[in-house]
Amino acid sequence: MAFNGILRGNRSTRGGTVDPAQGSAELPPIPRGATVQFGRRTESGRFISFSRDDLDSELSSSEMGSGRFANYHVHIPMTPDNQPMDPSISNKVEEQYVNSSLFTGGFNSVTRAHVMDKVTDSETGQGGGGNGVTCAVQGCDCNVMRDKHGNVVVPCECEFKICVDCFTDAAKTGGGVCPGCKELYKTTDLGELLGNAGGRALTLPQLPSGAPKMERGLSVVKPTLAHQQTMTQMGEFDHTRWLFETKGTYGYGSAIWSEENYDDVDGGGGGGGHGQPKEFISKPWRPLTRKLKIPAAVLSPYRLLIIIRMVVLALFLTWRIKHKNEDAIWLWGMSVVCELWFAFSWLLDQLPKLCPVNRATDLTVLKEKFELPTPYNPTGKSDLPGIDVFVSTADPEKEPVLVTGNTILSILAADYPVEKLACYVSDDGGALLTFEAMAEAASFAYMWVPFCRKHKIEPRNPESYFSSKKDPYKNKVRSDFVKDRRRVKREYDEFKVRINGLPDSIRRRSDAFHAREEIKAMNLQREKAGDDPVEPVKIPKATWMADGTHWPGTWINPSAEHSRGDHAGIIQVMLKPPSDEPLYGNNDEKSPLDFTDVDVRLPMLVYVSREKRPGYDHNKKAGAMNALVRASAIMSNGPFILNLDCDHYIYNSQALREGMCFMMDRGGDRICYVQFPQRFEGIDPSDRYANNNTVFFDVNMRALDGLQGPVYVGTGCLFRRIAIYGFDPPRAMEHSPGCCSCCLPRKKKPRASANSEETRALRMGDYEDEEMNLSTFPKKFGNSSFLIDSIPVAEFQGRPLADHPSVKNGRPPGALTVPRDLLDASTVAEAISVISCWYEEKTEWGQRVGWIYGSVTEDVVTGYRMHNRGWKSVYCVTKRDAFRGTAPINLTDRLHQVLRWATGSVEIFFSRNNAFLASPRMKFLQRVAYLNVGIYPFTSVFLIVYCFLPALSLFSGQFIVQTLSVTFLAYLLIITMTLCLLAILEIRWSGIELEEWWRNEQFWLIGGTSAHLAAVMQGLLKVIAGIEISFTLTSKSAGDDEDDEFAELYVVKWTSLMIPPITIIMVNLIAIAIGVSRTIYSTIPQWSKLLGGVFFSFWVLAHLYPFAKGLMGRRGRTPTIIYVWSGLVAITISLLVVAINPPAGANSQIGGSFTFP
């Protein structure tokens, strides 16, 4: 077992000054000895090394109370075993130390760095993904040739990378033939290649290896004037000017700018070296995205029908109010009130749909701008900004770790520059099972990710890929695909077995270590007691890691400081940041697959479990996401953040590029997030309970995209980091609210100070007239200087390219080709401090910064706050689904899911996030959409009443109108026809199917009469009386066939949410029977009133049919509780009917003008 290092967390300035007395030499790499530990990090950002004895004495000294230590260095004389280390090597040693250490810490506790000998029992070592470029000669793993400046030297035009030893062998014994292309080297003089003492070897910026050979032999240069200015500022030699003024070359090939192939931009003619190549200036500027408007042949009739239906509804309601039913005024009054609310609710839902749009992206243009050589990026390195992917999980029992592991693997295999991607897994439960499952996933990723890149696998979730019913060999042309797939499939099966065996493995391991500890404690007690009798020793039963140490998180048997709500913060870098240069695999005996010419690097993977302590409100998922925002800002600081639930994986490997097209396009700096639609797997073919939510994701969200943007729905969303930080969008003062960008023109306020507004990228609403005071940042974001320093960096890196005059607030091309800094212990220690439970105290995290607290639906509130500050959002529907996840297909689970959403909406309505209180920066129709989000649960009150009206009509023999007149029927027919036509047109422009629209209508009534009503009651009790109500399962029956994919669909779990729909069904069925019997046996049958009541009763029952079918279970097996409730309802209604119409011979008649047949 390795040692435990102590890092006392102290938030200090990243770029702090260093006292001259301390010296400027960097600290040596951290040795893994058992006698050295880290000490406190000083204000200069350095660590002090103590011996174990010195550390103990220092901690017990009086200076501990003051929280400060003296900073000193011990200079050891130079000896053969104590030589200065090259800074690049020491940095890599430090990064390797960070990668193999588990960092823990938190409030009132030291930050410890525990070096892990091994993470899991099955770990046999992890390979690949290292930093650097190795020799391409088979069997050699040495580093390639580099000059004294560290640049890679390639001796042949074929770009075959080779080390010094192999090149010497090829020059002397191989006849000077290149091992790659088998052609002679132009020179075999090693000194000439590496450069003599008086000058620097000139190396060419290389094009991607996939480019044609002739193009790879050419160098790409920039325009002379701009390049000369840039190089002068940087103080480097101007190679471009030298190339054209001296007619020289770089030793091989030539520049692609020939004399006859460039234009004089100054208009003077004659060249002079101030031109640009025609290949660059002849290309028109191309946008990354396009807005595809709905055809006028569909949209115009759609808008016309909305207006017609609004007019007809107004006339109908006016007619209903004027023509009362004097015989049943109570029935008329209830119906009119409900109809008025339904009209208002329909307006709130329909008005935001006036301006639907579709969007398309161009990935080819994205690649040309950011990943191919340009005059401003001659090396062709990726200029795309970084993305930090957040995956959240809380309970490994409810959220299986195998599902989470597959999500992680799909992220690591995403088609995005490896060095720009980082994945953070938030384990809010702090479970060792999740930790070791992530370690197993990281180990399997070394084979899975290169396999996906080599054969272009889709989807890149191994479980979905191997269980897919599609032909896996379609469009696969490589001869080794079958062999590779068979090997990877076997490895994945072994991976699943290891994952499934982790709970038992952890339990057996913990029992064994616990028994050993008990024996040790007993022996120690016997030694102390001597011949005296001893009592049994009881020690806490800990959960043990694979290296024989206590797990710092939650134990299987919870104890103090090791329970779900009480444990230290944990950070483990599972996969270290990859190298900046591609690392290609080889085909040796040790490698299971041939990954020649395949980049085997892996993105950074970090396990995070925030600190939890009693007495602190941890704010559930929102608090976990904010902890990830802070930790990622310090460790990788990607300007964009993608958040995914643990069961939502990347189905389209290019989804990240699709989202980045919107962020990097012109005007993209004003986009706060890109929301992707949610698609689900495992849904029954008929989608009985509308689990796919296609109407919401394909109709409502597309319509909102034509306004200020779609709402944030919790997962599958690509955020701009500074928008999460609570900043206003750039040029916020230029934009004023409008009704709709496509219907009415938007007015703009005159710009008072254009230059100041252009340069002011970071600002909040509190600073309208002056520059933001950076000294207030600690009050908003906490006092971590690392975090505060990262904010302007993330803002700059998230800007679009300034490659067109119309692109405002852009960044220069090529600015993001610089490799990121290596991770060191101080960085991870600072990340530990920002995920502690006390960090958010007296800050604006959860109030204005990050995910917003105080609501069950924190996602909607967070998106609302961004739109309220003037940001825009975009809806990205890809041709191939971007993400896929799972959804509950069981009726009870579905109702509880809807209950949670509706409860959050009620909380929003009664909070300051109500759309009535929105700022002027939010557009009017966007405000209407958010108002509908908060109001829709209240429709359930009127819907319940309206569902009972047909039954009451049949019971009483009356109807909502005096008679079924032609006017009433005409209004009813027009309203129904316009609704159907609107549905048909929505199907046309959204692409959904008629069955999906009908399923949505059915579940709207099912949810409205059950979960929505409960949400309203719960919200009102919480606001008025502060009482929390939870609806729990009271009975359960298991499914019969465990092998059935949809067995869960037929499982009936009783819940109190089912009472209102069951009552509505029984009442309407009994009412139909009573109404038909009365009409048949009546002296003067009232057929018109019967038809009206029966029609509306059947309308209610048709909507509730999926609910009734769900109660039947499989093959009609229904729980006893259903029959009990049905009997009680039937008896109650029968007694009511008897009371209203007593049989013949009774002494009195209570109400009513008819007799029971």
PDB file of C-alpha atoms in Angstrom, residues 28-167:
ATOM      1  CA  PRO A  28      11.179  18.515  -7.866  1.00  0.00           C
ATOM      2  CA  PRO A  29       8.657  15.804  -8.748  1.00  0.00           C
ATOM      3  CA  ILE A  30       6.868  14.177  -5.859  1.00  0.00           C
ATOM      4  CA  PRO A  31       8.591  10.930  -4.870  1.00  0.00           C
ATOM      5  CA  ARG A  32       6.512   8.020  -3.657  1.00  0.00           C
ATOM      6  CA  GLY A  33       8.501   7.415  -0.545  1.00  0.00           C
ATOM      7  CA  ALA A  34       6.991   6.595   2.797  1.00  0.00           C
ATOM      8  CA  THR A  35       8.748   9.432   4.635  1.00  0.00           C
ATOM      9  CA  VAL A  36       7.663  12.474   2.612  1.00  0.00           C
ATOM     10  CA  GLN A  37       4.301  14.160   2.706  1.00  0.00           C
ATOM     11  CA  PHE A  38       2.885  17.332   1.224  1.00  0.00           C
ATOM     12  CA  GLY A  39       2.267  20.303   3.432  1.00  0.00           C
ATOM     13  CA  ARG A  40       0.267  23.472   3.085  1.00  0.00           C
ATOM     14  CA  ARG A  41       0.153  25.359  -0.213  1.00  0.00           C
ATOM     15  CA  THR A  42       1.302  28.934   0.344  1.00  0.00           C
ATOM     16  CA  GLU A  43      -0.006  32.149  -1.154  1.00  0.00           C
ATOM     17  CA  SER A  44       2.539  31.827  -3.954  1.00  0.00           C
ATOM     18  CA  GLY A  45       0.934  28.586  -5.090  1.00  0.00           C
ATOM     19  CA  ARG A  46       3.820  26.348  -3.957  1.00  0.00           C
ATOM     20  CA  PHE A  47       3.838  23.318  -1.700  1.00  0.00           C
ATOM     21  CA  ILE A  48       6.110  22.789   1.315  1.00  0.00           C
ATOM     22  CA  SER A  49       7.558  19.331   1.869  1.00  0.00           C
ATOM     23  CA  PHE A  50       7.845  18.043   5.414  1.00  0.00           C
ATOM     24  CA  SER A  51       9.216  14.867   6.868  1.00  0.00           C
ATOM     25  CA  ARG A  52       6.765  12.861   8.909  1.00  0.00           C
ATOM     26  CA  ASP A  53       8.242  14.017  12.224  1.00  0.00           C
ATOM     27  CA  ASP A  54       8.365  17.642  11.124  1.00  0.00           C
ATOM     28  CA  LEU A  55       4.775  17.465   9.924  1.00  0.00           C
ATOM     29  CA  ASP A  56       3.540  16.094  13.239  1.00  0.00           C
ATOM     30  CA  SER A  57       5.373  18.758  15.166  1.00  0.00           C
ATOM     31  CA  GLU A  58       4.180  21.469  12.800  1.00  0.00           C
ATOM     32  CA  LEU A  59       0.542  20.440  13.110  1.00  0.00           C
ATOM     33  CA  SER A  60       0.790  20.490  16.888  1.00  0.00           C
ATOM     34  CA  SER A  61       2.465  23.882  17.022  1.00  0.00           C
ATOM     35  CA  SER A  62       0.702  27.093  17.862  1.00  0.00           C
ATOM     36  CA  GLU A  63       1.025  28.319  14.287  1.00  0.00           C
ATOM     37  CA  MET A  64      -1.618  25.796  13.313  1.00  0.00           C
ATOM     38  CA  GLY A  65      -4.254  28.029  14.831  1.00  0.00           C
ATOM     39  CA  SER A  66      -3.210  30.957  12.719  1.00  0.00           C
ATOM     40  CA  GLY A  67      -3.449  28.868   9.577  1.00  0.00           C
ATOM     41  CA  ARG A  68      -0.048  29.970   8.203  1.00  0.00           C
ATOM     42  CA  PHE A  69       3.254  28.177   7.721  1.00  0.00           C
ATOM     43  CA  ALA A  70       6.730  29.412   6.925  1.00  0.00           C
ATOM     44  CA  ASN A  71       7.814  28.689   3.376  1.00  0.00           C
ATOM     45  CA  TYR A  72      11.330  27.287   3.148  1.00  0.00           C
ATOM     46  CA  HIS A  73      13.464  25.157   0.853  1.00  0.00           C
ATOM     47  CA  VAL A  74      16.081  22.615   1.793  1.00  0.00           C
ATOM     48  CA  HIS A  75      18.935  22.615  -0.725  1.00  0.00           C
ATOM     49  CA  ILE A  76      20.515  19.170  -1.081  1.00  0.00           C
ATOM     50  CA  PRO A  77      24.036  18.984  -2.577  1.00  0.00           C
ATOM     51  CA  MET A  78      24.325  17.641  -6.104  1.00  0.00           C
ATOM     52  CA  THR A  79      25.076  13.914  -6.136  1.00  0.00           C
ATOM     53  CA  PRO A  80      24.906  11.289  -8.887  1.00  0.00           C
ATOM     54  CA  ASP A  81      21.426  10.280  -7.645  1.00  0.00           C
ATOM     55  CA  ASN A  82      20.233  13.869  -7.176  1.00  0.00           C
ATOM     56  CA  GLN A  83      20.407  15.609 -10.544  1.00  0.00           C
ATOM     57  CA  PRO A  84      18.126  18.396 -11.813  1.00  0.00           C
ATOM     58  CA  MET A  85      15.238  17.035 -13.858  1.00  0.00           C
ATOM     59  CA  ASP A  86      14.090  18.464 -17.155  1.00  0.00           C
ATOM     60  CA  PRO A  87      10.916  20.551 -16.583  1.00  0.00           C
ATOM     61  CA  SER A  88       8.957  18.663 -19.246  1.00  0.00           C
ATOM     62  CA  ILE A  89       9.836  15.351 -17.617  1.00  0.00           C
ATOM     63  CA  SER A  90       9.008  16.617 -14.130  1.00  0.00           C
ATOM     64  CA  ASN A  91       5.641  17.867 -15.339  1.00  0.00           C
ATOM     65  CA  LYS A  92       4.828  14.452 -16.783  1.00  0.00           C
ATOM     66  CA  VAL A  93       5.933  12.755 -13.579  1.00  0.00           C
ATOM     67  CA  GLU A  94       3.657  15.104 -11.664  1.00  0.00           C
ATOM     68  CA  GLU A  95       0.770  14.323 -14.008  1.00  0.00           C
ATOM     69  CA  GLN A  96       1.373  10.591 -13.625  1.00  0.00           C
ATOM     70  CA  TYR A  97       1.300  11.052  -9.853  1.00  0.00           C
ATOM     71  CA  VAL A  98      -2.016  12.905 -10.106  1.00  0.00           C
ATOM     72  CA  ASN A  99      -3.458  10.234 -12.387  1.00  0.00           C
ATOM     73  CA  SER A 100      -2.657   7.444  -9.932  1.00  0.00           C
ATOM     74  CA  SER A 101      -3.832   9.284  -6.796  1.00  0.00           C
ATOM     75  CA  LEU A 102      -7.201   9.473  -5.101  1.00  0.00           C
ATOM     76  CA  PHE A 103      -7.748  12.989  -3.719  1.00  0.00           C
ATOM     77  CA  THR A 104     -10.078  13.452  -0.767  1.00  0.00           C
ATOM     78  CA  GLY A 105     -10.884  16.341   1.548  1.00  0.00           C
ATOM     79  CA  GLY A 106     -13.531  18.773   2.630  1.00  0.00           C
ATOM     80  CA  PHE A 107     -14.695  21.045   5.430  1.00  0.00           C
ATOM     81  CA  ASN A 108     -12.378  21.146   8.489  1.00  0.00           C
ATOM     82  CA  SER A 109     -10.283  18.308   7.094  1.00  0.00           C
ATOM     83  CA  VAL A 110      -6.982  18.017   5.318  1.00  0.00           C
ATOM     84  CA  THR A 111      -6.795  17.287   1.612  1.00  0.00           C
ATOM     85  CA  ARG A 112      -5.175  13.910   1.142  1.00  0.00           C
ATOM     86  CA  ALA A 113      -3.585  12.434  -1.959  1.00  0.00           C
ATOM     87  CA  HIS A 114      -3.694   8.661  -1.690  1.00  0.00           C
ATOM     88  CA  VAL A 115      -1.575   6.883  -4.306  1.00  0.00           C
ATOM     89  CA  MET A 116      -3.485   3.876  -5.588  1.00  0.00           C
ATOM     90  CA  ASP A 117      -1.509   0.694  -6.180  1.00  0.00           C
ATOM     91  CA  LYS A 118      -4.561  -0.647  -7.986  1.00  0.00           C
ATOM     92  CA  VAL A 119      -8.160   0.456  -8.341  1.00  0.00           C
ATOM     93  CA  THR A 120      -9.981  -2.846  -8.828  1.00  0.00           C
ATOM     94  CA  ASP A 121      -9.247  -6.469  -8.067  1.00  0.00           C
ATOM     95  CA  SER A 122      -9.204  -7.362 -11.768  1.00  0.00           C
ATOM     96  CA  GLU A 123      -6.864  -4.552 -12.795  1.00  0.00           C
ATOM     97  CA  THR A 124      -3.862  -5.771 -14.734  1.00  0.00           C
ATOM     98  CA  GLY A 125      -2.541  -2.425 -15.923  1.00  0.00           C
ATOM     99  CA  GLN A 126      -3.749   0.078 -18.408  1.00  0.00           C
ATOM    100  CA  GLY A 127      -1.929   0.908 -21.586  1.00  0.00           C
ATOM    101  CA  GLY A 128      -2.218   3.384 -24.358  1.00  0.00           C
ATOM    102  CA  GLY A 129      -3.340   6.914 -24.182  1.00  0.00           C
ATOM    103  CA  GLY A 130      -0.017   8.211 -23.026  1.00  0.00           C
ATOM    104  CA  ASN A 131       1.540  11.512 -23.822  1.00  0.00           C
ATOM    105  CA  GLY A 132       4.046  11.898 -26.613  1.00  0.00           C
ATOM    106  CA  VAL A 133       4.697  10.385 -30.055  1.00  0.00           C
ATOM    107  CA  THR A 134       6.548   7.087 -30.355  1.00  0.00           C
ATOM    108  CA  CYS A 135       8.584   5.584 -33.154  1.00  0.00           C
ATOM    109  CA  ALA A 136       6.508   3.948 -35.890  1.00  0.00           C
ATOM    110  CA  VAL A 137       8.999   1.125 -36.470  1.00  0.00           C
ATOM    111  CA  GLN A 138       7.439  -2.148 -35.366  1.00  0.00           C
ATOM    112  CA  GLY A 139       8.809  -3.315 -32.022  1.00  0.00           C
ATOM    113  CA  CYS A 140      10.269   0.063 -31.062  1.00  0.00           C
ATOM    114  CA  ASP A 141       8.624   2.268 -28.451  1.00  0.00           C
ATOM    115  CA  CYS A 142      11.209   5.050 -28.311  1.00  0.00           C
ATOM    116  CA  ASN A 143      10.293   8.683 -28.819  1.00  0.00           C
ATOM    117  CA  VAL A 144      10.568  10.167 -32.295  1.00  0.00           C
ATOM    118  CA  MET A 145      13.366  12.479 -33.344  1.00  0.00           C
ATOM    119  CA  ARG A 146      13.112  16.037 -32.098  1.00  0.00           C
ATOM    120  CA  ASP A 147      15.361  19.027 -32.487  1.00  0.00           C
ATOM    121  CA  LYS A 148      16.733  21.022 -29.568  1.00  0.00           C
ATOM    122  CA  HIS A 149      13.560  23.108 -29.515  1.00  0.00           C
ATOM    123  CA  GLY A 150      11.339  20.073 -29.058  1.00  0.00           C
ATOM    124  CA  ASN A 151       9.868  20.044 -32.581  1.00  0.00           C
ATOM    125  CA  VAL A 152       9.221  16.679 -34.221  1.00  0.00           C
ATOM    126  CA  VAL A 153      11.640  16.032 -37.085  1.00  0.00           C
ATOM    127  CA  VAL A 154      10.389  13.848 -39.953  1.00  0.00           C
ATOM    128  CA  PRO A 155      13.256  12.839 -42.304  1.00  0.00           C
ATOM    129  CA  CYS A 156      11.056  11.608 -45.175  1.00  0.00           C
ATOM    130  CA  GLU A 157       8.248  13.166 -47.172  1.00  0.00           C
ATOM    131  CA  CYS A 158       5.982  10.244 -46.328  1.00  0.00           C
ATOM    132  CA  GLU A 159       5.897  11.564 -42.744  1.00  0.00           C
ATOM    133  CA  PHE A 160       7.014   8.241 -41.282  1.00  0.00           C
ATOM    134  CA  LYS A 161       7.946   9.075 -37.685  1.00  0.00           C
ATOM    135  CA  ILE A 162      11.154   7.448 -36.521  1.00  0.00           C
ATOM    136  CA  CYS A 163      13.502   7.657 -33.558  1.00  0.00           C
ATOM    137  CA  VAL A 164      17.196   8.505 -33.697  1.00  0.00           C
ATOM    138  CA  ASP A 165      18.403   4.907 -33.221  1.00  0.00           C
ATOM    139  CA  CYS A 166      16.136   3.451 -35.889  1.00  0.00           C
ATOM    140  CA  PHE A 167      17.055   6.242 -38.301  1.00  0.00           C
TER     141      PHE A 167
END
